[in-house]
PDB file of C-alpha atoms in Angstrom:
ATOM      1  CA  MET C  17     -22.322  19.383   2.862  1.00  0.00           C
ATOM      2  CA  ASN C  18     -21.213  19.078   6.481  1.00  0.00           C
ATOM      3  CA  THR C  19     -17.594  19.602   7.439  1.00  0.00           C
ATOM      4  CA  ILE C  20     -16.064  16.379   8.784  1.00  0.00           C
ATOM      5  CA  ILE C  21     -13.929  16.808  11.913  1.00  0.00           C
ATOM      6  CA  TYR C  22     -11.285  13.993  11.608  1.00  0.00           C
ATOM      7  CA  PRO C  23      -9.419  12.718  14.738  1.00  0.00           C
ATOM      8  CA  TYR C  24      -6.195  13.384  12.764  1.00  0.00           C
ATOM      9  CA  ILE C  25      -5.320  14.795   9.368  1.00  0.00           C
ATOM     10  CA  PRO C  26      -2.027  16.361   8.327  1.00  0.00           C
ATOM     11  CA  THR C  27      -1.680  19.977   7.367  1.00  0.00           C
ATOM     12  CA  ASN C  28      -2.350  20.580   3.712  1.00  0.00           C
ATOM     13  CA  ARG C  29      -3.793  17.026   3.211  1.00  0.00           C
ATOM     14  CA  HIS C  30      -7.415  16.055   2.668  1.00  0.00           C
ATOM     15  CA  ILE C  31      -9.636  13.007   2.116  1.00  0.00           C
ATOM     16  CA  LEU C  32     -11.579  12.600  -1.129  1.00  0.00           C
ATOM     17  CA  TYR C  33     -14.760  10.585  -1.441  1.00  0.00           C
ATOM     18  CA  VAL C  34     -16.169   8.235  -4.100  1.00  0.00           C
ATOM     19  CA  PRO C  35     -19.452   6.344  -4.231  1.00  0.00           C
ATOM     20  CA  ALA C  36     -19.816   2.850  -2.894  1.00  0.00           C
ATOM     21  CA  GLU C  37     -19.867   1.451  -6.459  1.00  0.00           C
ATOM     22  CA  HIS C  38     -16.562   2.898  -7.427  1.00  0.00           C
ATOM     23  CA  SER C  39     -14.410   0.107  -8.679  1.00  0.00           C
ATOM     24  CA  TYR C  40     -11.424   0.706  -6.453  1.00  0.00           C
ATOM     25  CA  ILE C  41     -13.596   1.007  -3.343  1.00  0.00           C
ATOM     26  CA  VAL C  42     -15.294  -2.168  -4.318  1.00  0.00           C
ATOM     27  CA  ALA C  43     -11.798  -3.736  -4.555  1.00  0.00           C
ATOM     28  CA  ALA C  44     -10.881  -2.362  -1.075  1.00  0.00           C
ATOM     29  CA  LYS C  45     -14.127  -3.811   0.289  1.00  0.00           C
ATOM     30  CA  MET C  46     -13.394  -7.214  -1.177  1.00  0.00           C
ATOM     31  CA  CYS C  47      -9.914  -7.018   0.317  1.00  0.00           C
ATOM     32  CA  ALA C  48     -11.461  -6.298   3.738  1.00  0.00           C
ATOM     33  CA  ARG C  49     -13.947  -9.108   3.381  1.00  0.00           C
ATOM     34  CA  GLU C  50     -11.426 -11.725   2.183  1.00  0.00           C
ATOM     35  CA  GLU C  51      -8.265 -10.794   4.086  1.00  0.00           C
ATOM     36  CA  SER C  52      -8.991  -8.817   7.240  1.00  0.00           C
ATOM     37  CA  LEU C  53      -8.220 -10.522  10.504  1.00  0.00           C
ATOM     38  CA  ASP C  54     -10.173  -7.846  12.443  1.00  0.00           C
ATOM     39  CA  THR C  55     -13.635  -9.284  13.075  1.00  0.00           C
ATOM     40  CA  THR C  56     -15.119  -6.010  14.513  1.00  0.00           C
ATOM     41  CA  VAL C  57     -13.798  -3.367  12.156  1.00  0.00           C
ATOM     42  CA  PRO C  58     -12.479  -5.017   8.950  1.00  0.00           C
ATOM     43  CA  VAL C  59     -10.705  -2.516   6.694  1.00  0.00           C
ATOM     44  CA  GLY C  60      -9.182  -3.026   3.226  1.00  0.00           C
ATOM     45  CA  SER C  61      -7.046  -0.697   1.174  1.00  0.00           C
ATOM     46  CA  VAL C  62      -5.701  -0.757  -2.317  1.00  0.00           C
ATOM     47  CA  VAL C  63      -3.014   1.365  -3.920  1.00  0.00           C
ATOM     48  CA  VAL C  64      -3.691   2.531  -7.452  1.00  0.00           C
ATOM     49  CA  LEU C  65      -0.941   3.655  -9.871  1.00  0.00           C
ATOM     50  CA  ASP C  66      -1.529   4.549 -13.510  1.00  0.00           C
ATOM     51  CA  GLY C  67      -5.038   3.012 -13.412  1.00  0.00           C
ATOM     52  CA  ALA C  68      -3.975  -0.315 -11.976  1.00  0.00           C
ATOM     53  CA  ILE C  69      -4.134  -1.805  -8.487  1.00  0.00           C
ATOM     54  CA  VAL C  70      -0.512  -2.371  -7.471  1.00  0.00           C
ATOM     55  CA  GLY C  71      -0.922  -3.006  -3.709  1.00  0.00           C
ATOM     56  CA  ARG C  72      -3.525  -4.543  -1.450  1.00  0.00           C
ATOM     57  CA  GLY C  73      -3.700  -4.758   2.338  1.00  0.00           C
ATOM     58  CA  ALA C  74      -6.259  -5.609   5.056  1.00  0.00           C
ATOM     59  CA  ASN C  75      -6.049  -4.782   8.717  1.00  0.00           C
ATOM     60  CA  GLY C  76      -5.584  -7.088  11.694  1.00  0.00           C
ATOM     61  CA  SER C  77      -3.475  -9.856  13.063  1.00  0.00           C
ATOM     62  CA  ASP C  78      -4.243 -12.958  14.926  1.00  0.00           C
ATOM     63  CA  TYR C  79      -3.046 -11.405  18.212  1.00  0.00           C
ATOM     64  CA  HIS C  80      -6.509 -10.657  19.492  1.00  0.00           C
ATOM     65  CA  LYS C  81      -7.601 -14.337  19.102  1.00  0.00           C
ATOM     66  CA  THR C  82      -5.545 -15.222  22.176  1.00  0.00           C
ATOM     67  CA  ASN C  83      -4.869 -11.952  23.913  1.00  0.00           C
ATOM     68  CA  VAL C  84      -6.969  -9.187  25.363  1.00  0.00           C
ATOM     69  CA  CYS C  85      -6.506  -5.753  23.775  1.00  0.00           C
ATOM     70  CA  GLU C  86      -4.758  -3.562  26.256  1.00  0.00           C
ATOM     71  CA  ARG C  87      -6.207  -0.442  24.611  1.00  0.00           C
ATOM     72  CA  VAL C  88      -9.722  -1.729  25.179  1.00  0.00           C
ATOM     73  CA  LEU C  89      -8.871  -2.530  28.806  1.00  0.00           C
ATOM     74  CA  GLN C  90      -7.601   0.919  29.399  1.00  0.00           C
ATOM     75  CA  GLY C  91     -10.487   2.637  27.632  1.00  0.00           C
ATOM     76  CA  VAL C  92      -8.079   4.301  25.153  1.00  0.00           C
ATOM     77  CA  PRO C  93      -9.734   6.472  22.456  1.00  0.00           C
ATOM     78  CA  SER C  94      -9.860   5.295  18.873  1.00  0.00           C
ATOM     79  CA  GLY C  95      -6.847   6.214  16.942  1.00  0.00           C
ATOM     80  CA  THR C  96      -4.441   6.576  19.804  1.00  0.00           C
ATOM     81  CA  ARG C  97      -1.804   4.594  21.743  1.00  0.00           C
ATOM     82  CA  TYR C  98      -1.418   1.779  19.252  1.00  0.00           C
ATOM     83  CA  ASP C  99       1.838   1.068  20.996  1.00  0.00           C
ATOM     84  CA  LEU C 100       0.000  -0.498  23.892  1.00  0.00           C
ATOM     85  CA  CYS C 101      -1.289  -3.518  21.865  1.00  0.00           C
ATOM     86  CA  GLU C 102       0.567  -5.700  19.435  1.00  0.00           C
ATOM     87  CA  GLY C 103      -2.737  -6.445  17.607  1.00  0.00           C
ATOM     88  CA  CYS C 104      -3.472  -2.739  17.159  1.00  0.00           C
ATOM     89  CA  HIS C 105      -0.008  -1.795  16.066  1.00  0.00           C
ATOM     90  CA  PRO C 106       0.166   0.312  12.903  1.00  0.00           C
ATOM     91  CA  LYS C 107       2.073  -2.462  11.121  1.00  0.00           C
ATOM     92  CA  ASN C 108      -1.335  -4.205  11.127  1.00  0.00           C
ATOM     93  CA  HIS C 109      -3.213  -1.351   9.463  1.00  0.00           C
ATOM     94  CA  SER C 110      -4.548  -1.815   5.974  1.00  0.00           C
ATOM     95  CA  GLU C 111      -3.142   1.356   4.544  1.00  0.00           C
ATOM     96  CA  ARG C 112       0.426   0.419   5.563  1.00  0.00           C
ATOM     97  CA  LYS C 113       0.003  -3.186   4.351  1.00  0.00           C
ATOM     98  CA  ALA C 114      -1.196  -2.065   0.955  1.00  0.00           C
ATOM     99  CA  ILE C 115       1.743   0.393   0.691  1.00  0.00           C
ATOM    100  CA  GLN C 116       4.210  -2.342   1.696  1.00  0.00           C
ATOM    101  CA  HIS C 117       2.690  -4.725  -0.750  1.00  0.00           C
ATOM    102  CA  ALA C 118       3.124  -2.292  -3.647  1.00  0.00           C
ATOM    103  CA  LEU C 119       6.678  -1.291  -2.623  1.00  0.00           C
ATOM    104  CA  ALA C 120       7.638  -4.999  -2.266  1.00  0.00           C
ATOM    105  CA  GLN C 121       6.676  -5.505  -5.913  1.00  0.00           C
ATOM    106  CA  GLY C 122       9.054  -2.689  -6.948  1.00  0.00           C
ATOM    107  CA  HIS C 123       6.508  -0.023  -7.618  1.00  0.00           C
ATOM    108  CA  LYS C 124       7.427   3.623  -7.059  1.00  0.00           C
ATOM    109  CA  LEU C 125       4.344   5.293  -5.598  1.00  0.00           C
ATOM    110  CA  MET C 126       4.882   8.975  -6.312  1.00  0.00           C
ATOM    111  CA  GLY C 127       1.498  10.274  -7.427  1.00  0.00           C
ATOM    112  CA  ALA C 128      -0.414   7.122  -6.664  1.00  0.00           C
ATOM    113  CA  SER C 129      -3.745   6.997  -4.874  1.00  0.00           C
ATOM    114  CA  LEU C 130      -4.893   4.933  -1.933  1.00  0.00           C
ATOM    115  CA  TYR C 131      -8.490   3.755  -1.551  1.00  0.00           C
ATOM    116  CA  SER C 132      -9.666   2.436   1.809  1.00  0.00           C
ATOM    117  CA  TRP C 133     -12.954   0.848   2.751  1.00  0.00           C
ATOM    118  CA  GLY C 134     -14.119   0.348   6.354  1.00  0.00           C
ATOM    119  CA  HIS C 135     -12.654   3.429   7.894  1.00  0.00           C
ATOM    120  CA  TRP C 136     -13.584   7.017   8.058  1.00  0.00           C
ATOM    121  CA  TRP C 137     -10.148   8.481   8.616  1.00  0.00           C
ATOM    122  CA  ALA C 138      -6.442   7.460   8.720  1.00  0.00           C
ATOM    123  CA  CYS C 139      -4.284   7.546  11.775  1.00  0.00           C
ATOM    124  CA  GLU C 140      -1.062   9.597  12.064  1.00  0.00           C
ATOM    125  CA  SER C 141       1.126   6.613  11.452  1.00  0.00           C
ATOM    126  CA  CYS C 142      -0.746   5.633   8.304  1.00  0.00           C
ATOM    127  CA  TRP C 143      -0.647   9.216   7.044  1.00  0.00           C
ATOM    128  CA  ASP C 144       3.114   9.258   7.655  1.00  0.00           C
ATOM    129  CA  ALA C 145       3.457   6.114   5.483  1.00  0.00           C
ATOM    130  CA  ILE C 146       1.141   7.561   2.814  1.00  0.00           C
ATOM    131  CA  ILE C 147       3.131  10.767   2.569  1.00  0.00           C
ATOM    132  CA  THR C 148       6.548   9.032   2.738  1.00  0.00           C
ATOM    133  CA  ALA C 149       5.485   6.810  -0.125  1.00  0.00           C
ATOM    134  CA  GLY C 150       4.553   9.853  -2.257  1.00  0.00           C
ATOM    135  CA  ILE C 151       0.827   8.883  -2.472  1.00  0.00           C
ATOM    136  CA  ALA C 152      -1.035  11.930  -3.754  1.00  0.00           C
ATOM    137  CA  ASN C 153      -4.596  11.145  -2.844  1.00  0.00           C
ATOM    138  CA  VAL C 154      -6.543   9.217  -0.277  1.00  0.00           C
ATOM    139  CA  TYR C 155     -10.145   8.222  -1.050  1.00  0.00           C
ATOM    140  CA  LEU C 156     -12.828   6.791   1.157  1.00  0.00           C
ATOM    141  CA  MET C 157     -16.386   5.770   0.561  1.00  0.00           C
ATOM    142  CA  GLN C 158     -19.019   8.478   0.607  1.00  0.00           C
ATOM    143  CA  GLY C 159     -20.775   8.314   3.958  1.00  0.00           C
ATOM    144  CA  SER C 160     -17.903   6.507   5.757  1.00  0.00           C
ATOM    145  CA  GLU C 161     -17.817   9.187   8.478  1.00  0.00           C
ATOM    146  CA  VAL C 162     -21.171   7.886   9.582  1.00  0.00           C
ATOM    147  CA  LEU C 163     -21.080   4.260   8.560  1.00  0.00           C
ATOM    148  CA  PHE C 164     -17.672   3.314  10.021  1.00  0.00           C
ATOM    149  CA  ASN C 165     -17.490   5.732  12.943  1.00  0.00           C
ATOM    150  CA  LYS C 166     -17.952   3.871  16.202  1.00  0.00           C
ATOM    151  CA  ASP C 167     -19.237   7.027  17.946  1.00  0.00           C
ATOM    152  CA  ASN C 168     -21.962   7.641  15.361  1.00  0.00           C
ATOM    153  CA  PRO C 169     -25.348   6.046  16.332  1.00  0.00           C
ATOM    154  CA  LYS C 170     -26.061   5.294  12.614  1.00  0.00           C
ATOM    155  CA  ASN C 171     -22.907   3.240  12.173  1.00  0.00           C
ATOM    156  CA  VAL C 172     -22.824  -0.208  10.666  1.00  0.00           C
ATOM    157  CA  ILE C 173     -20.019  -1.632  12.825  1.00  0.00           C
ATOM    158  CA  GLY C 174     -20.691  -5.408  13.090  1.00  0.00           C
ATOM    159  CA  ARG C 175     -22.896  -5.383  10.019  1.00  0.00           C
ATOM    160  CA  GLN C 176     -20.474  -4.030   7.414  1.00  0.00           C
ATOM    161  CA  PHE C 177     -21.093  -6.725   4.782  1.00  0.00           C
ATOM    162  CA  GLU C 178     -24.870  -7.039   5.139  1.00  0.00           C
TER     163      GLU C 178
END
């Protein structure tokens, strides 16, 4: 198995992988399909606690419908300088939205797991939220480092739901 070099990962944390048919990855994919406002890279996340989905979130906002992304204009690398664009702000990331959804329902997330579909890594801001919430494990779909990586020539960006 190849070692994956992530743009960011905190010390002593790691990403786990599950097959595309895994029920929580399927739920995260459905969340991305049904709720994401990002038409290029739709991402969905679910928070699982004691075997039940307690939080859901999809990325995006309607900002990019009427505004140009400043990060794109400046050629900013993926995963950096989210502060430049309201539409890219971490508050619009699926991981943070799923955590906020679970917390708003009164769930304590110590030991919970987060499953995310549509990404191949999590940014520093999302990792901070994951760690602060007490989430123990982060799961992505097997092969996501290829399928959802804009820099990989074998990616499916723009064809995620085909």
